[in-house]
Amino acid sequence: MNTNNKFTIQRIQKEYVIQTEQKPYNKYIVLYRAIKQCILNIELPHNWLLPSTRILSQELDLSRTTVIKAYELLLLEKLVISKTGSGNRINFEGTINSKKNNLKQLTTNNNLYPDISQRGQSYLKNTVLLNRLPNDNIAFRPGLPPLDTFPVNQWKKLLNTYWRHIKSSGLSYSQSTGQKELKKSISNYLNISRNVKCDPEQIVIVSGSLQSLYLIASTIINSGDAVVLENPLFPNVHSVFKSSEAKLIPIDLDDEGISIKVLNSIKKDKPKLIHTTPSNHYPLGVKMSLKRRQEILQWASENKALIIENDYENEIANSTSSIPTIYSLDTEDRTIYMGTFNRLLHPSIRLGYMIVPKYLTSAVEALQEHSHRFVSPSIQIVMNQFIEKNYLYQHIKNCIEVAKERHDLFISEFEALSKNMYIQKKPFSSFHLIAYFKTPVSVEYEKEVIRKLNEHNITTFSLSKCYIGKPKQQGLIIGYSSVRPTILKRKIKKMIDFI
């Protein structure tokens, strides 16, 4: 007997004993009541496969006719549905409504349980800062690459090869900081593409940028420690450091990046960290100048601080012209370099990396071992092959070509139709654009526009939400690159109706 049948029969058998004490005593009625009660109490969940009539009759020591008649009553009430060749499945999606569970719900009292920790409450309170969506809309969700360009067949072939040749030892626990092969490939990839030279042992493989930030904050930040953040910035970055109970110091940008003048004025706060997006500031797209990068390194050295260089979408931002990374300019090993494949391949891959200063590697590894443990080795090894076989470089080239075409198409279509908003004027450097209102609007108006668009399956993010403190501008952050041209045109026309 399979495990599912074993547990199902145990629950039916237990309820069957209870139901035998109630009239009528006909065995098929008793069995019908027992199964029905299990369904209503969610002891047997929706779409769960019931045992065959033969197996259930044997296990309960009943005739098969008795079981068939009980099932027929359940079928009449539509609590069970039957499909030829698929057996009988539960058809009940109601909420838990047994007296026992209702009693549990009514008597739930937070005073009966231990308090949630201060750090836990902080994370809970700040989830509102995250860009989380209740739907799976693609148009025009920011943070998505051209999903239709991902080479599914190449990836599938590599994955199939992995599973064909896997040894039993490969199914055991894996190193928490990542597979050595992938870390070496990423090290070589960054050396060639970004002139980033590092020891592969400094690389930590993660599920994405958010996990990198969580590991860094948990390793370095104590309650009240100062952290410098660009303003505006990723809401998710804001959420992680605020939840870590850091003292946030938001600093505005000028044409060269985060303001060095303001940065020099806050030395008394003794910041431990500064988070930057120098290749392509999020969301405004400012590319930090070489001079400013050098000034930030000098500032960090003088203040004994660390720099987080979040180099998201650097492949896009530096496709035509490149400025040396802060990491490559750093001579004191005080830069944490972050990258992600989620914004380059597809978000469901859940794969990113960071390079940490050597003095932090043991602490970050220890935290990883106590939490996420490790990223799936199969994904890591396939990604390693994807890089080694040059598929990644080919994919980046395709992404840039397709995204540039859709970038230009979106701007021309939007500006031809929109009377109330305009697109930010800047070179192609990212998978998102910003649409500004031509006349000043309130934050509430911006939220209402986003809500209406979302109701019509169009997703955009709030520009004002990216600011710490009072927003300086309202607008829509629009992800254009994942939408095919024909759909893009249609969605823009629909979008114009609500802006």
XYZ file of C-alpha atoms in Angstrom:
499
model
C 0.000 0.000 0.000
C 1.360 3.452 -0.867
C 1.924 6.056 1.854
C -0.929 8.332 0.720
C -3.426 5.471 1.020
C -2.047 4.493 4.418
C -2.614 7.948 5.945
C -5.979 8.370 4.220
C -7.283 5.035 5.479
C -6.064 5.773 9.027
C -8.140 8.967 9.109
C -11.214 7.358 7.574
C -10.923 4.393 9.965
C -10.711 6.652 13.016
C -13.812 8.603 11.963
C -15.597 5.357 10.985
C -15.339 4.131 14.598
C -16.921 7.382 15.825
C -19.747 7.242 13.278
C -20.697 3.647 14.183
C -22.182 5.019 17.405
C -24.789 7.062 15.521
C -27.919 6.005 13.695
C -28.586 4.765 11.085
C -26.162 1.895 11.510
C -26.050 0.728 7.862
C -22.391 0.170 7.090
C -22.380 2.094 3.807
C -24.106 5.051 5.541
C -21.579 4.940 8.382
C -18.690 4.893 5.897
C -20.260 7.715 3.874
C -20.613 9.848 7.031
C -17.040 9.062 8.076
C -15.524 10.114 4.746
C -17.788 13.177 4.539
C -16.737 14.309 8.006
C -13.083 13.878 7.063
C -13.688 16.048 3.998
C -15.541 18.798 5.897
C -12.841 18.875 8.579
C -10.158 19.149 5.863
C -8.679 15.887 7.123
C -8.749 14.967 3.443
C -7.851 18.074 1.398
C -9.241 19.207 -1.933
C -8.159 17.115 -4.932
C -6.821 14.354 -2.678
C -7.005 10.879 -4.230
C -9.160 8.436 -2.284
C -8.137 4.758 -2.043
C -9.669 2.422 -4.592
C -12.831 0.621 -3.511
C -10.919 -2.669 -3.435
C -8.139 -1.392 -1.127
C -10.526 0.462 1.214
C -12.834 -2.541 1.535
C -9.880 -4.795 2.412
C -8.426 -2.410 4.993
C -11.776 -1.702 6.732
C -12.933 -5.318 6.423
C -16.052 -4.260 4.522
C -17.578 -5.619 1.354
C -16.616 -3.830 -1.827
C -20.326 -3.173 -2.495
C -20.506 -1.227 0.789
C -17.607 0.998 -0.245
C -19.026 1.542 -3.742
C -22.387 2.649 -2.296
C -20.668 5.069 0.117
C -18.643 6.557 -2.759
C -21.827 6.915 -4.835
C -23.431 9.035 -2.090
C -20.352 11.265 -1.979
C -20.467 11.577 -5.758
C -24.134 12.625 -5.593
C -23.244 15.417 -3.141
C -20.345 16.378 -5.394
C -17.962 16.053 -2.449
C -16.078 13.580 -4.619
C -15.529 13.598 -8.365
C -14.624 10.583 -10.452
C -12.730 10.444 -13.724
C -12.134 7.290 -15.694
C -8.596 6.101 -15.122
C -7.949 8.762 -12.461
C -9.898 7.383 -9.506
C -11.996 9.343 -7.018
C -10.781 12.724 -5.796
C -12.000 15.078 -3.066
C -13.941 18.063 -4.420
C -14.198 20.474 -1.499
C -12.317 23.770 -1.231
C -14.029 25.092 1.904
C -12.264 26.443 4.938
C -11.602 24.395 8.027
C -15.003 24.267 9.721
C -15.022 21.452 12.237
C -16.142 22.399 15.743
C -12.697 21.549 17.044
C -10.914 23.899 14.643
C -13.507 26.643 15.030
C -12.868 26.499 18.755
C -9.145 26.839 18.121
C -9.729 29.912 15.936
C -12.046 31.556 18.466
C -9.673 31.060 21.396
C -6.507 32.220 19.658
C -4.884 34.797 21.941
C -1.444 36.254 21.344
C -0.978 36.628 25.091
C -0.810 32.838 25.353
C 2.399 32.670 23.276
C 5.974 33.992 23.566
C 6.556 37.493 22.213
C 7.968 37.835 18.715
C 11.544 39.117 18.931
C 12.266 42.791 18.365
C 14.120 41.906 15.166
C 11.233 39.711 14.003
C 8.731 42.523 14.648
C 10.982 44.904 12.739
C 11.012 42.664 9.647
C 7.255 42.124 9.936
C 6.572 45.864 10.123
C 8.779 46.678 7.142
C 7.353 44.169 4.659
C 5.232 47.081 3.359
C 8.431 48.534 1.908
C 9.032 45.519 -0.320
C 7.865 45.508 -3.923
C 5.578 42.510 -3.587
C 2.738 41.814 -5.972
C -0.446 39.737 -5.584
C -0.376 38.683 -9.240
C 1.882 37.245 -11.927
C 1.450 39.976 -14.546
C 4.446 40.399 -16.859
C 3.518 43.688 -18.568
C 5.086 46.080 -17.467
C 6.647 44.623 -14.354
C 10.131 46.035 -13.569
C 12.995 43.652 -12.876
C 12.256 41.253 -15.720
C 14.644 40.579 -18.619
C 13.296 39.562 -22.052
C 11.967 36.237 -20.756
C 11.140 34.934 -24.230
C 14.827 35.048 -25.231
C 15.947 32.613 -22.530
C 17.399 29.514 -24.283
C 15.137 26.936 -22.658
C 16.338 24.056 -24.839
C 20.004 24.718 -24.070
C 19.280 24.850 -20.364
C 17.111 21.717 -20.525
C 19.838 19.825 -22.357
C 22.443 20.783 -19.752
C 20.079 19.843 -16.932
C 19.271 16.478 -18.514
C 22.984 15.775 -18.909
C 23.521 16.601 -15.227
C 20.865 14.125 -14.078
C 22.079 11.425 -16.488
C 25.574 11.472 -15.014
C 24.863 12.350 -11.378
C 26.406 10.041 -8.765
C 24.737 9.245 -5.467
C 27.430 11.277 -3.666
C 26.239 14.331 -5.605
C 22.863 14.133 -3.870
C 24.338 14.813 -0.429
C 24.856 18.140 1.336
C 26.796 20.813 -0.521
C 29.240 23.526 0.476
C 27.276 26.467 1.873
C 29.149 29.151 -0.089
C 28.656 27.383 -3.412
C 30.103 24.858 -5.868
C 33.802 25.421 -6.557
C 33.307 25.000 -10.311
C 30.692 27.758 -10.481
C 32.680 30.104 -8.257
C 35.702 29.677 -10.537
C 33.567 30.334 -13.641
C 32.036 33.464 -12.087
C 35.505 34.643 -11.078
C 36.712 34.250 -14.688
C 33.536 35.822 -16.077
C 33.899 38.906 -13.849
C 37.607 39.168 -14.622
C 36.913 39.331 -18.367
C 33.697 41.381 -18.335
C 34.282 43.760 -15.395
C 38.042 43.548 -14.662
C 37.104 42.198 -11.229
C 39.932 40.021 -9.947
C 39.140 37.967 -6.876
C 39.903 34.678 -5.176
C 37.017 32.288 -5.966
C 36.920 31.473 -2.225
C 35.661 35.013 -1.634
C 32.561 34.324 -3.739
C 29.349 33.301 -1.988
C 26.568 31.789 -4.105
C 23.131 33.000 -3.025
C 19.537 32.925 -4.242
C 19.562 36.615 -5.154
C 20.470 40.153 -4.119
C 17.989 40.213 -1.244
C 19.703 37.251 0.383
C 23.107 38.891 -0.139
C 21.883 42.013 1.642
C 20.365 39.973 4.464
C 23.644 38.098 4.989
C 25.657 41.320 4.964
C 23.297 43.120 7.346
C 23.168 40.151 9.715
C 26.953 39.826 9.686
C 27.872 43.486 10.179
C 24.972 45.565 11.495
C 24.019 45.937 15.139
C 20.977 47.906 16.220
C 21.722 51.608 15.803
C 24.702 51.215 13.463
C 24.707 53.806 10.671
C 24.266 52.789 7.026
C 24.500 55.225 4.093
C 21.968 54.691 1.310
C 21.456 56.407 -2.022
C 18.181 58.300 -2.133
C 16.093 57.135 -3.987
C 16.956 53.409 -3.952
C 15.589 49.863 -4.234
C 12.700 49.567 -1.722
C 13.982 46.073 -0.908
C 17.371 47.508 0.135
C 15.578 50.041 2.307
C 13.507 47.274 3.897
C 16.459 44.994 4.743
C 18.528 47.662 6.481
C 15.580 49.248 8.245
C 14.480 45.820 9.466
C 18.029 45.249 10.729
C 17.422 48.294 12.956
C 20.233 50.256 11.351
C 20.338 54.040 11.497
C 19.615 54.976 7.884
C 21.366 57.978 6.343
C 19.799 58.736 2.936
C 21.921 60.881 0.611
C 20.716 62.460 -2.627
C 22.455 62.114 -5.974
C 23.996 64.661 -8.295
C 25.080 64.155 -11.909
C 28.069 62.022 -10.848
C 26.325 59.798 -8.321
C 25.834 59.929 -4.558
C 26.771 63.380 -3.234
C 30.323 63.331 -1.855
C 29.758 66.731 -0.248
C 26.935 65.382 1.913
C 28.858 62.174 2.519
C 31.762 64.144 3.992
C 29.394 65.966 6.335
C 28.135 62.862 8.169
C 31.455 61.430 9.409
C 30.339 61.895 13.015
C 27.729 59.175 12.526
C 30.522 56.655 11.821
C 28.701 54.669 9.116
C 29.688 51.031 8.794
C 28.330 50.593 5.273
C 27.462 52.511 2.143
C 25.216 50.878 -0.471
C 25.690 52.032 -4.067
C 24.507 51.110 -7.580
C 27.307 52.770 -9.584
C 26.825 51.155 -13.006
C 23.180 52.104 -13.243
C 21.589 53.778 -10.239
C 18.197 52.374 -9.345
C 15.795 53.782 -10.293
C 17.107 57.010 -11.859
C 19.824 55.447 -14.047
C 22.685 57.786 -13.073
C 26.071 56.233 -13.899
C 28.612 57.094 -11.216
C 31.692 58.868 -12.585
C 35.195 57.452 -12.158
C 36.128 60.430 -9.990
C 33.167 59.818 -7.660
C 34.049 56.129 -7.339
C 37.550 57.076 -6.287
C 36.193 59.660 -3.840
C 33.888 57.065 -2.239
C 36.800 54.669 -1.826
C 38.809 57.433 -0.171
C 35.874 58.279 2.099
C 35.412 54.605 3.058
C 39.107 54.275 3.849
C 39.108 57.366 6.060
C 35.965 56.204 7.895
C 36.866 52.501 8.113
C 33.620 51.685 6.296
C 32.662 49.011 3.790
C 31.149 49.655 0.356
C 28.410 47.510 -1.167
C 28.737 47.732 -4.936
C 25.399 46.439 -6.216
C 26.230 45.902 -9.879
C 22.769 44.772 -10.999
C 22.175 44.753 -14.781
C 25.781 45.834 -15.331
C 25.809 43.812 -18.553
C 23.162 46.161 -19.951
C 24.456 49.409 -18.467
C 28.007 48.799 -19.691
C 27.151 47.365 -23.103
C 28.442 50.474 -24.940
C 30.836 52.126 -22.489
C 32.277 50.945 -19.207
C 33.799 52.589 -16.152
C 36.030 50.534 -13.809
C 34.160 48.963 -10.921
C 34.691 50.257 -7.411
C 35.882 46.746 -6.559
C 38.632 46.858 -9.198
C 39.785 50.270 -7.886
C 39.805 49.118 -4.254
C 43.277 48.417 -2.843
C 42.128 47.768 0.750
C 39.630 44.900 0.327
C 36.685 46.903 1.686
C 34.211 46.436 -1.209
C 31.421 43.864 -1.260
C 30.549 43.207 -4.903
C 27.026 41.933 -5.638
C 25.624 40.436 -8.838
C 22.592 38.393 -9.837
C 21.517 36.122 -12.670
C 17.842 36.585 -11.748
C 17.632 39.874 -13.645
C 19.614 38.526 -16.598
C 18.184 35.031 -17.160
C 14.859 34.865 -15.308
C 13.786 35.508 -11.685
C 12.656 31.935 -11.041
C 16.235 30.660 -11.384
C 17.028 32.174 -7.947
C 20.778 32.475 -8.392
C 23.135 35.288 -7.503
C 26.567 35.874 -6.013
C 28.628 38.272 -3.976
C 32.341 38.779 -3.375
C 33.073 39.508 0.270
C 36.246 40.889 1.872
C 38.464 38.080 3.132
C 37.988 39.048 6.762
C 34.218 38.470 6.390
C 34.215 35.138 4.529
C 34.119 32.900 7.615
C 31.352 34.907 9.298
C 29.190 35.004 6.149
C 29.732 31.277 5.605
C 28.720 30.550 9.209
C 25.528 32.573 8.816
C 24.741 30.809 5.533
C 25.210 27.425 7.226
C 22.771 28.452 9.964
C 20.086 29.708 7.575
C 19.721 29.038 3.848
C 22.422 26.320 3.927
C 23.109 26.221 0.178
C 21.664 26.870 -3.269
C 20.612 23.736 -5.170
C 23.793 22.100 -6.610
C 21.973 21.090 -9.805
C 21.245 24.751 -10.624
C 24.829 25.740 -9.801
C 26.431 23.048 -11.942
C 24.142 23.743 -14.897
C 24.895 27.478 -14.557
C 28.597 26.656 -14.575
C 28.148 24.745 -17.846
C 26.033 27.570 -19.216
C 28.950 29.952 -18.674
C 31.678 27.557 -19.846
C 29.909 26.738 -23.106
C 29.585 30.460 -23.903
C 25.780 30.321 -23.701
C 25.709 33.155 -21.160
C 27.576 35.560 -23.447
C 25.305 34.673 -26.359
C 22.248 35.198 -24.183
C 23.483 38.596 -22.978
C 23.982 39.680 -26.587
C 20.445 38.553 -27.500
C 18.991 40.258 -24.438
C 20.613 43.567 -25.278
C 19.448 43.464 -28.903
C 15.864 42.545 -28.033
C 15.653 44.943 -25.076
C 17.033 47.864 -27.113
C 14.407 47.270 -29.792
C 11.597 47.149 -27.224
C 13.047 50.124 -25.349
C 12.877 52.315 -28.446
C 9.446 50.985 -29.432
C 8.003 51.647 -25.980
C 9.240 55.225 -25.914
C 7.936 56.041 -29.395
C 4.519 54.448 -28.781
C 4.113 55.920 -25.295
C 5.090 59.462 -26.205
C 2.867 59.403 -29.286
C -0.191 58.601 -27.157
C 0.422 60.011 -23.681
C -0.755 63.533 -22.878
C -0.152 63.503 -19.116
C 3.196 61.702 -18.730
C 6.586 61.619 -20.415
C 9.529 59.195 -20.410
C 12.779 60.102 -18.657
C 15.426 61.150 -21.170
C 18.457 58.900 -20.761
C 20.424 56.433 -22.904
C 19.437 52.766 -23.021
C 21.015 51.250 -19.891
C 18.427 49.152 -18.082
C 15.396 46.898 -18.434
C 13.160 49.616 -16.986
C 12.104 53.175 -17.785
C 10.615 55.959 -15.681
C 7.496 57.821 -16.725
C 7.048 61.211 -15.015
C 3.831 63.201 -14.646
C 3.857 66.426 -16.654
C 2.176 68.291 -13.815
C 2.790 67.695 -10.084
C 0.607 65.019 -8.496
C 0.251 63.632 -4.986
C 1.569 60.295 -3.738
C -2.067 59.202 -3.340
C -2.773 59.972 -7.000
C 0.286 57.966 -8.048
C -0.909 55.003 -5.938
C -4.381 55.214 -7.471
C -2.941 55.137 -11.008
C -0.860 52.070 -10.134
C -3.917 50.378 -8.580
C -6.080 50.992 -11.660
C -3.369 49.718 -13.987
C -2.953 46.614 -11.853
C -6.695 45.909 -12.085
C -6.240 45.763 -15.861
C -3.232 43.419 -15.727
C -0.610 46.125 -16.125
C 2.052 46.209 -13.421
C 4.208 49.224 -12.623
C 6.165 50.250 -9.531
C 5.967 53.495 -7.617
C 8.810 56.011 -7.963
C 7.850 57.801 -4.753
C 8.160 54.516 -2.822
C 11.874 54.471 -3.684
C 12.537 57.541 -1.537
C 13.443 57.497 2.130
C 11.488 60.276 3.763
C 9.406 62.699 1.726
C 9.368 61.738 -1.988
C 10.922 64.329 -4.274
C 9.145 63.023 -7.374
C 6.182 60.898 -8.364
C 6.183 58.619 -11.373
C 5.911 55.069 -12.679
C 8.791 52.596 -12.986
C 8.007 50.543 -16.081
C 9.556 47.247 -17.125
C 9.284 47.065 -20.900
C 11.781 44.364 -21.909
C 9.743 41.223 -21.171
C 6.792 42.291 -23.370
C 6.687 41.288 -27.022
C 6.146 44.129 -29.537
C 2.544 43.305 -30.502
C 1.478 42.962 -26.864
C 3.556 45.993 -25.890
C 1.628 48.228 -28.306
C -1.710 46.903 -27.094
C -0.818 47.314 -23.438
C 0.372 50.893 -23.940
C -2.954 51.810 -25.514
C -4.753 50.322 -22.513
C -2.345 52.035 -20.147
C -3.017 55.477 -21.588
C -6.672 55.205 -20.516
C -5.654 55.379 -16.846
C -2.839 57.912 -16.776
